[in-house]
Coordinates of C-alpha atoms in Angstrom, one line a residue:
M649 CA -61.9 42.9 -11.8
N650 CA -62.1 42.5 -8.1
V651 CA -63.8 39.6 -7.5
T652 CA -65.5 38.0 -4.7
I653 CA -65.1 34.1 -3.5
I654 CA -67.6 33.0 -1.2
G655 CA -66.7 29.5 0.6
T656 CA -62.8 28.5 1.2
G657 CA -63.3 24.9 0.2
Y658 CA -62.0 22.5 -2.8
V659 CA -63.8 24.4 -4.9
G660 CA -63.3 28.0 -4.0
L661 CA -59.5 28.4 -2.9
V662 CA -59.0 26.7 -6.2
S663 CA -61.4 29.0 -8.1
G664 CA -60.5 32.3 -6.7
T665 CA -56.1 31.6 -7.2
C666 CA -56.8 30.7 -10.7
L667 CA -58.7 33.8 -10.6
A668 CA -55.9 35.9 -9.4
E669 CA -53.3 34.2 -11.7
V670 CA -54.8 35.8 -14.8
G671 CA -54.4 39.2 -13.0
N672 CA -58.2 39.4 -11.2
H673 CA -57.8 41.2 -7.4
V674 CA -59.4 37.7 -5.4
L675 CA -61.1 38.2 -2.1
C676 CA -62.0 34.8 -0.4
I677 CA -65.3 34.4 2.7
D678 CA -65.4 31.7 5.0
N679 CA -66.7 32.0 8.6
N680 CA -64.0 29.6 9.5
G681 CA -61.3 32.5 11.2
S682 CA -59.1 29.7 12.1
K683 CA -59.0 28.4 8.7
I684 CA -58.7 32.4 7.4
E685 CA -55.7 32.8 9.6
D686 CA -53.9 29.3 7.9
L687 CA -54.7 30.4 4.7
N688 CA -53.4 34.5 5.3
R689 CA -50.1 32.6 5.8
G690 CA -50.5 29.9 3.1
E691 CA -50.9 27.4 4.9
L692 CA -54.3 25.0 3.0
P693 CA -56.6 23.2 4.4
I694 CA -55.7 20.4 1.2
Y695 CA -53.9 19.0 -0.8
E696 CA -53.7 20.1 -4.4
P697 CA -50.6 20.1 -7.0
G698 CA -49.5 22.9 -7.1
L699 CA -52.2 24.9 -5.3
E700 CA -49.8 25.8 -2.7
N701 CA -47.6 28.2 -4.4
L702 CA -50.1 29.7 -6.3
V703 CA -51.7 30.8 -2.7
K704 CA -48.2 32.2 -1.4
E705 CA -47.3 33.8 -4.6
N706 CA -50.6 35.6 -5.2
L707 CA -50.9 36.3 -2.0
S708 CA -47.3 38.2 -2.1
A709 CA -48.4 39.6 -4.7
K710 CA -51.7 41.7 -3.2
R711 CA -53.7 40.0 -5.9
L712 CA -55.3 37.4 -3.4
S713 CA -56.7 37.8 0.2
F714 CA -58.8 35.9 2.7
S715 CA -61.4 37.6 5.2
T716 CA -64.4 36.6 7.1
D717 CA -65.9 39.4 6.7
L718 CA -68.6 39.0 4.2
G719 CA -70.1 42.7 4.6
H720 CA -66.2 44.1 3.3
G721 CA -67.0 41.1 0.5
V722 CA -69.8 42.2 -0.7
D723 CA -69.0 45.6 -1.3
F724 CA -65.9 44.5 -2.3
S725 CA -66.6 43.2 -6.3
E726 CA -69.0 43.1 -8.2
V727 CA -68.9 39.7 -9.5
L728 CA -69.6 37.4 -6.7
F729 CA -69.1 33.4 -6.5
I730 CA -71.4 31.1 -3.9
A731 CA -68.6 28.2 -3.5
V732 CA -70.1 26.9 -0.6
G733 CA -70.8 23.3 0.4
T734 CA -73.7 21.8 -0.9
P735 CA -73.8 18.0 1.6
P736 CA -75.9 15.3 1.0
G737 CA -78.9 14.6 2.7
E738 CA -80.4 11.4 4.3
D739 CA -83.0 10.7 1.2
G740 CA -79.1 12.0 -1.8
S741 CA -80.9 15.3 -1.8
A742 CA -78.0 18.2 -2.1
D743 CA -78.5 20.3 1.2
L744 CA -78.6 24.2 0.3
S745 CA -78.8 25.5 3.4
H746 CA -75.4 27.4 3.5
V747 CA -76.1 28.2 -1.1
L748 CA -79.2 30.3 1.1
A749 CA -77.7 31.5 4.0
V750 CA -74.9 32.8 2.0
A751 CA -77.8 34.1 -0.6
S752 CA -79.4 35.9 2.2
Q753 CA -77.0 37.3 3.7
I754 CA -75.9 38.8 0.3
G755 CA -79.2 40.9 0.2
Q756 CA -78.4 41.7 3.4
Y757 CA -75.3 44.0 2.7
M758 CA -76.2 44.8 -1.1
E759 CA -75.9 48.8 -2.6
S760 CA -75.6 48.1 -6.1
Y761 CA -75.6 45.9 -9.0
K762 CA -73.9 42.8 -8.4
V763 CA -73.2 39.0 -10.2
I764 CA -74.1 36.3 -8.0
V765 CA -72.9 33.6 -9.1
T766 CA -73.3 30.0 -7.8
K767 CA -69.9 27.6 -8.5
S768 CA -71.3 25.5 -6.4
T769 CA -72.8 22.2 -7.9
V770 CA -76.6 22.6 -7.4
P771 CA -79.5 21.3 -8.4
V772 CA -81.8 22.3 -10.8
G773 CA -83.9 25.7 -10.0
T774 CA -81.4 26.7 -6.8
S775 CA -80.6 29.8 -8.9
D776 CA -84.5 30.6 -9.1
K777 CA -83.7 29.4 -5.1
V778 CA -80.7 31.8 -4.5
R779 CA -82.9 35.1 -6.7
D780 CA -86.0 34.7 -4.5
T781 CA -84.1 34.2 -1.6
I782 CA -81.9 37.8 -2.5
R783 CA -85.4 40.0 -3.1
K784 CA -86.8 38.4 0.0
T785 CA -83.4 40.4 1.9
L786 CA -84.0 43.3 0.3
D787 CA -87.5 43.5 0.2
D788 CA -87.1 43.6 3.5
R789 CA -85.2 46.0 3.7
Q790 CA -87.0 48.4 1.6
L791 CA -84.2 48.4 -1.1
S792 CA -84.3 48.4 -5.0
V793 CA -80.9 46.8 -6.7
D794 CA -80.5 45.7 -9.4
F795 CA -79.2 41.9 -9.3
D796 CA -78.7 38.9 -11.6
V797 CA -77.8 35.8 -10.9
V798 CA -75.4 33.3 -13.3
S799 CA -75.1 29.9 -13.7
N800 CA -71.3 28.5 -13.2
P801 CA -70.5 24.6 -12.2
E802 CA -67.0 24.1 -12.0
F803 CA -65.7 20.6 -13.9
L804 CA -61.9 20.2 -11.6
K805 CA -60.5 17.3 -11.3
E806 CA -59.4 16.8 -8.5
G807 CA -55.8 15.8 -8.3
A808 CA -55.6 18.2 -11.7
A809 CA -57.8 21.0 -10.8
V810 CA -55.2 24.3 -11.3
E811 CA -54.6 23.4 -15.1
D812 CA -58.4 22.3 -15.1
F813 CA -59.1 25.8 -14.4
L814 CA -55.9 27.6 -16.0
K815 CA -56.5 25.4 -19.2
P816 CA -60.8 24.6 -19.1
D817 CA -62.6 22.4 -21.5
R818 CA -64.9 24.8 -21.7
I819 CA -66.7 27.3 -19.5
I820 CA -70.3 26.6 -18.9
V821 CA -72.0 29.5 -18.5
G822 CA -75.2 30.2 -17.6
V823 CA -77.5 33.5 -17.6
D824 CA -80.9 35.5 -18.6
S825 CA -79.3 39.0 -19.3
D826 CA -76.6 39.9 -21.4
R827 CA -75.2 42.1 -18.4
S828 CA -74.3 39.2 -17.0
Y829 CA -72.7 37.0 -19.7
E830 CA -70.9 40.3 -20.9
I831 CA -69.0 40.3 -17.4
M832 CA -68.8 36.5 -17.1
H833 CA -67.0 36.4 -20.6
G834 CA -64.6 39.1 -20.1
L835 CA -63.7 38.3 -16.7
Y836 CA -62.6 34.3 -18.4
Q837 CA -60.9 35.9 -20.9
P838 CA -57.8 35.6 -20.0
F839 CA -58.9 31.7 -20.3
N840 CA -59.8 32.3 -24.5
R841 CA -56.7 33.3 -26.0
N842 CA -56.6 29.8 -28.0
H843 CA -60.0 29.5 -29.2
E844 CA -63.7 30.5 -27.4
R845 CA -64.9 28.5 -24.1
V846 CA -67.4 30.2 -23.0
I847 CA -70.3 28.3 -23.8
R848 CA -73.4 30.6 -22.9
M849 CA -77.1 29.0 -21.7
D850 CA -80.0 29.1 -19.8
I851 CA -79.4 28.8 -15.9
R852 CA -81.7 25.3 -15.9
S853 CA -79.4 23.7 -19.0
S854 CA -76.2 25.1 -16.6
E855 CA -77.5 23.3 -13.4
L856 CA -78.3 20.0 -15.5
T857 CA -75.7 20.1 -17.3
K858 CA -73.0 19.7 -14.3
Y859 CA -74.7 16.6 -12.9
A860 CA -75.2 15.3 -16.6
A861 CA -71.1 15.4 -17.0
N862 CA -70.3 13.8 -13.5
A863 CA -73.3 11.4 -13.5
M864 CA -72.3 9.8 -17.4
L865 CA -68.3 9.3 -16.2
A866 CA -70.0 7.2 -13.2
T867 CA -71.8 5.4 -15.4
K868 CA -68.5 4.6 -17.8
I869 CA -67.0 3.4 -14.6
S870 CA -69.2 1.2 -13.6
F871 CA -70.1 -0.2 -16.4
M872 CA -67.0 -1.2 -16.7
N873 CA -66.9 -2.4 -13.5
E874 CA -70.3 -5.2 -14.4
I875 CA -68.1 -5.9 -16.9
A876 CA -65.0 -6.9 -15.3
N877 CA -68.1 -9.1 -12.8
L878 CA -69.2 -11.2 -16.1
A879 CA -65.5 -11.3 -17.1
E880 CA -64.5 -13.1 -14.3
K881 CA -66.9 -15.8 -14.5
L882 CA -66.7 -15.6 -18.6
G883 CA -62.9 -16.9 -18.1
A884 CA -62.4 -13.2 -20.2
D885 CA -60.0 -10.8 -19.2
I886 CA -61.3 -7.0 -18.4
E887 CA -57.7 -5.0 -19.3
S888 CA -58.1 -7.0 -23.4
V889 CA -61.6 -6.6 -22.6
R890 CA -60.5 -2.6 -22.2
Q891 CA -58.1 -2.1 -24.5
G892 CA -60.7 -3.2 -27.3
I893 CA -63.2 -1.0 -26.3
G894 CA -61.2 1.5 -26.0
S895 CA -59.9 1.5 -29.6
D896 CA -63.0 2.7 -30.8
P897 CA -62.7 6.7 -30.3
R898 CA -66.7 6.8 -30.2
I899 CA -66.2 5.4 -26.6
G900 CA -62.2 6.1 -26.0
Y901 CA -60.5 4.8 -23.5
H902 CA -60.8 7.3 -20.8
F903 CA -62.9 6.7 -17.4
I904 CA -63.2 2.8 -18.6
Y905 CA -60.7 1.5 -16.2
P906 CA -62.5 -1.6 -14.1
G907 CA -61.3 -1.3 -10.1
C908 CA -62.5 -0.9 -6.5
G909 CA -65.4 1.6 -7.0
Y910 CA -65.2 5.1 -7.2
G911 CA -65.0 8.2 -4.4
G912 CA -64.3 11.1 -3.2
S913 CA -66.8 15.1 -3.3
C914 CA -68.4 14.5 -5.8
F915 CA -69.6 10.9 -8.3
P916 CA -71.8 9.9 -5.3
K917 CA -73.2 13.0 -4.2
D918 CA -74.3 14.3 -7.5
V919 CA -75.2 10.7 -8.6
K920 CA -77.5 10.4 -5.4
A921 CA -78.8 14.5 -5.6
L922 CA -79.5 13.3 -9.7
N923 CA -81.7 10.6 -9.1
R924 CA -83.5 12.2 -6.5
T925 CA -83.9 15.0 -8.5
A926 CA -85.7 12.8 -11.4
R927 CA -87.8 11.0 -8.5
Q928 CA -89.3 15.0 -7.7
H929 CA -90.2 14.6 -10.9
D930 CA -92.2 11.9 -11.2
Y931 CA -89.1 9.8 -13.7
D932 CA -87.6 6.6 -12.4
A933 CA -84.3 7.1 -13.2
R934 CA -83.1 2.9 -13.6
I935 CA -79.4 4.0 -15.4
L936 CA -78.9 6.2 -12.6
T937 CA -79.8 4.0 -9.8
A938 CA -78.5 1.2 -11.5
V939 CA -74.9 3.0 -11.6
E940 CA -74.6 3.8 -8.0
A941 CA -75.5 0.2 -6.3
V942 CA -73.5 -1.0 -9.3
N943 CA -70.8 1.3 -7.5
N944 CA -72.3 0.4 -3.8
D945 CA -70.7 -3.1 -4.6
Q946 CA -68.4 -3.0 -6.1
K947 CA -65.6 -1.7 -3.5
Y948 CA -66.7 -5.0 -1.9
V949 CA -65.2 -6.6 -4.3
P950 CA -61.7 -7.0 -2.9
V951 CA -62.9 -8.2 0.5
N952 CA -64.8 -10.6 -1.1
K953 CA -61.6 -11.9 -2.4
L954 CA -60.1 -12.1 0.7
I955 CA -62.7 -14.7 2.3
Q956 CA -62.4 -16.6 -0.8
H957 CA -58.9 -17.0 -0.3
F958 CA -59.1 -17.1 3.6
G959 CA -62.8 -17.9 4.3
E960 CA -65.3 -15.4 6.6
D961 CA -62.9 -15.3 9.5
F962 CA -59.9 -12.7 9.7
N963 CA -58.9 -13.0 13.4
G964 CA -55.0 -12.5 14.4
M965 CA -54.7 -11.6 10.2
C966 CA -53.1 -8.5 9.2
F967 CA -53.8 -6.6 5.9
A968 CA -51.5 -3.9 3.9
V969 CA -53.3 -1.5 2.5
W970 CA -51.8 0.2 -0.1
G971 CA -53.4 3.9 -0.5
L972 CA -56.7 5.1 1.0
S973 CA -57.1 8.4 -0.8
F974 CA -60.3 7.6 -3.4
K975 CA -58.0 8.1 -6.5
P976 CA -53.6 9.5 -7.0
N977 CA -53.3 12.9 -6.3
T978 CA -55.1 13.8 -3.9
D979 CA -55.7 13.6 0.2
D980 CA -59.5 13.2 0.2
M981 CA -61.1 10.2 1.9
R982 CA -65.1 10.8 1.1
E983 CA -66.6 8.3 0.0
A984 CA -62.9 6.0 -0.4
P985 CA -63.7 2.7 -1.3
S986 CA -60.7 2.2 1.3
R987 CA -63.0 2.9 4.4
V988 CA -65.7 0.6 3.0
I989 CA -62.6 -2.1 2.5
M990 CA -60.8 -1.1 5.8
A991 CA -64.1 -1.7 8.1
E992 CA -65.1 -5.1 6.7
I993 CA -62.2 -6.0 7.4
W994 CA -62.2 -4.8 11.4
R995 CA -65.9 -6.2 10.7
R996 CA -64.5 -9.9 10.4
G997 CA -61.4 -9.1 13.2
G998 CA -59.2 -8.1 11.5
H999 CA -56.0 -5.5 12.2
V1000 CA -54.9 -3.3 9.0
K1001 CA -51.4 -1.6 8.7
A1002 CA -51.9 1.0 5.9
F1003 CA -50.1 3.3 3.6
D1004 CA -50.8 6.7 1.7
P1005 CA -48.5 9.1 -0.1
V1006 CA -51.2 11.9 0.5
A1007 CA -53.8 11.8 3.0
R1008 CA -52.3 10.8 5.9
E1009 CA -53.3 13.6 7.9
E1010 CA -56.9 12.4 6.8
A1011 CA -57.0 9.2 8.0
K1012 CA -55.8 10.3 11.4
K1013 CA -58.5 12.6 11.6
L1014 CA -60.7 9.4 10.8
Y1015 CA -59.4 6.4 12.8
Q1016 CA -57.0 7.8 15.6
D1017 CA -59.0 6.2 18.1
N1018 CA -59.1 3.2 16.0
T1019 CA -56.4 0.1 17.8
A1020 CA -56.6 -2.0 15.1
F1021 CA -55.6 0.3 12.5
E1022 CA -51.9 1.7 12.4
L1023 CA -50.8 3.9 9.7
V1024 CA -47.0 3.3 8.3
D1025 CA -44.4 6.2 6.7
Q1026 CA -43.1 4.0 4.1
P1027 CA -44.7 1.5 1.1
Y1028 CA -42.8 -1.8 2.4
D1029 CA -43.9 -0.7 6.4
A1030 CA -46.9 -2.0 5.6
L1031 CA -45.8 -5.6 4.8
E1032 CA -44.3 -6.8 7.9
N1033 CA -46.4 -9.8 8.3
A1034 CA -48.9 -9.4 6.9
D1035 CA -51.1 -12.3 5.3
A1036 CA -52.5 -10.4 2.2
L1037 CA -51.5 -7.1 0.4
I1038 CA -54.5 -5.3 -1.1
I1039 CA -54.1 -2.9 -3.8
V1040 CA -56.7 0.7 -3.8
T1041 CA -55.7 3.4 -5.0
E1042 CA -53.5 3.2 -7.7
W1043 CA -50.4 5.9 -7.0
K1044 CA -47.3 5.6 -9.1
I1045 CA -45.0 4.2 -6.4
F1046 CA -47.2 1.4 -6.4
R1047 CA -46.8 0.1 -10.4
S1048 CA -42.4 -0.9 -10.2
I1049 CA -42.5 -2.5 -7.0
D1050 CA -39.8 -4.7 -5.8
L1051 CA -41.3 -8.7 -5.5
D1052 CA -38.9 -10.0 -3.3
L1053 CA -38.8 -8.0 -0.8
V1054 CA -43.1 -7.7 -1.4
K1055 CA -42.3 -11.7 -0.3
Q1056 CA -39.5 -11.4 2.4
K1057 CA -41.7 -9.2 4.8
M1058 CA -45.6 -10.6 4.0
R1059 CA -46.4 -13.9 6.2
Q1060 CA -48.6 -15.3 3.8
H1061 CA -48.2 -14.1 -0.1
V1062 CA -51.1 -13.2 -1.3
I1063 CA -52.3 -9.6 -3.3
V1064 CA -55.9 -8.2 -4.4
D1065 CA -55.2 -6.0 -6.9
G1066 CA -58.2 -3.5 -6.5
R1067 CA -56.9 -1.3 -9.9
N1068 CA -55.7 -3.9 -11.8
I1069 CA -51.8 -2.1 -11.9
Y1070 CA -50.1 -5.7 -12.5
Q1071 CA -49.7 -8.3 -15.1
P1072 CA -51.3 -11.5 -13.1
E1073 CA -48.7 -14.1 -15.4
L1074 CA -46.2 -11.8 -13.0
L1075 CA -47.2 -12.4 -9.4
T1076 CA -48.3 -15.6 -10.3
Q1077 CA -44.6 -17.3 -11.7
A1078 CA -43.2 -14.8 -8.4
G1079 CA -45.0 -17.1 -6.0
F1080 CA -48.2 -14.9 -5.0
N1081 CA -51.7 -15.7 -5.0
Y1082 CA -53.1 -12.8 -7.5
Y1083 CA -56.2 -11.1 -7.9
G1084 CA -57.8 -8.6 -10.0
I1085 CA -60.8 -7.2 -10.5
G1086 CA -62.3 -9.5 -14.1
R1087 CA -59.1 -11.2 -14.6

């Protein structure tokens, strides 16, 4: 098939590349000319394991190309994916201006039947707005062209997105016509060889499924953080509790790791947007409100532990931060706990030395003018004369450390383990003041 992807952000780039990988001819469209030039050279704007090689291979094989010409993109294929951003507004609602602008442009260019697929995460009812926008544009052109709108939400984990797309758990397809379903099912046939992964449903249910999935995962994280905070007050160890409840197959071990809160481009935005949708329909989504509130508070927990040890004034103190991205295997710092933690350290007069194996360039963009922020090339470099080490992201390289070297480099021997990757007894025996989450 010929496929057009409009938007070369995280979702669009991964989706387009993986569709090309199974033999389709994919044209990715973006209005950022310099980005398109970089992509045509195989230079990526994001870090995602395995993606760069796939982009270069499919560019070389002429199955993948990038352009700013949306008119050509509409003419190129029967299936058009809308994968542009839906940033949160101040009230928490998803901003659909980019999605609807693309829909209007599609209506300006289309001359024959098209399947318009909303791949962006959008509130329930967005596909109706996309359909109405295209229809109005066609009416203004006094043109009668048949088309279908499909909801096909993505379920990609940052850091494992290529694997998720090529070997999906499920492929949700929300349709209101057999014609569009057959086209979408044909497109995803290469991913169905082992067993049927396509789940057909109505469009609104498809749109809600995406939000419900992310809200459920966010709920598990906030619940465990709530129990971890309670465990500290009760003198229990949350790691024992985690293993005790995770062994129940009805609960499982996924997403029950306590820490310093979730971040990224999905969970915070989607929980807010779903809560906003509930309020618009006169429903008080109390669990969603609590999930968001617990997560916001959890990002301050590592700083509260520093205050517990040092007091409120951090003037003249240096803090080593290991991990800046919101999770391992990505450079994404959107809504990352590290940003809240560092802001609180600076507010109290402290200096930060930070290391992250991948998010270095992103951190430079955010903090290049901050004289209280220093990026280092190696994790142990951040420890020079540090009064405390804060583990914020659970990168694998932090799991097995040289405690003697850590102790030698630090001015004071305080470790705040925001991801519970160390054993408290081992750190205490080695002479550290250790603070975990719920330990």
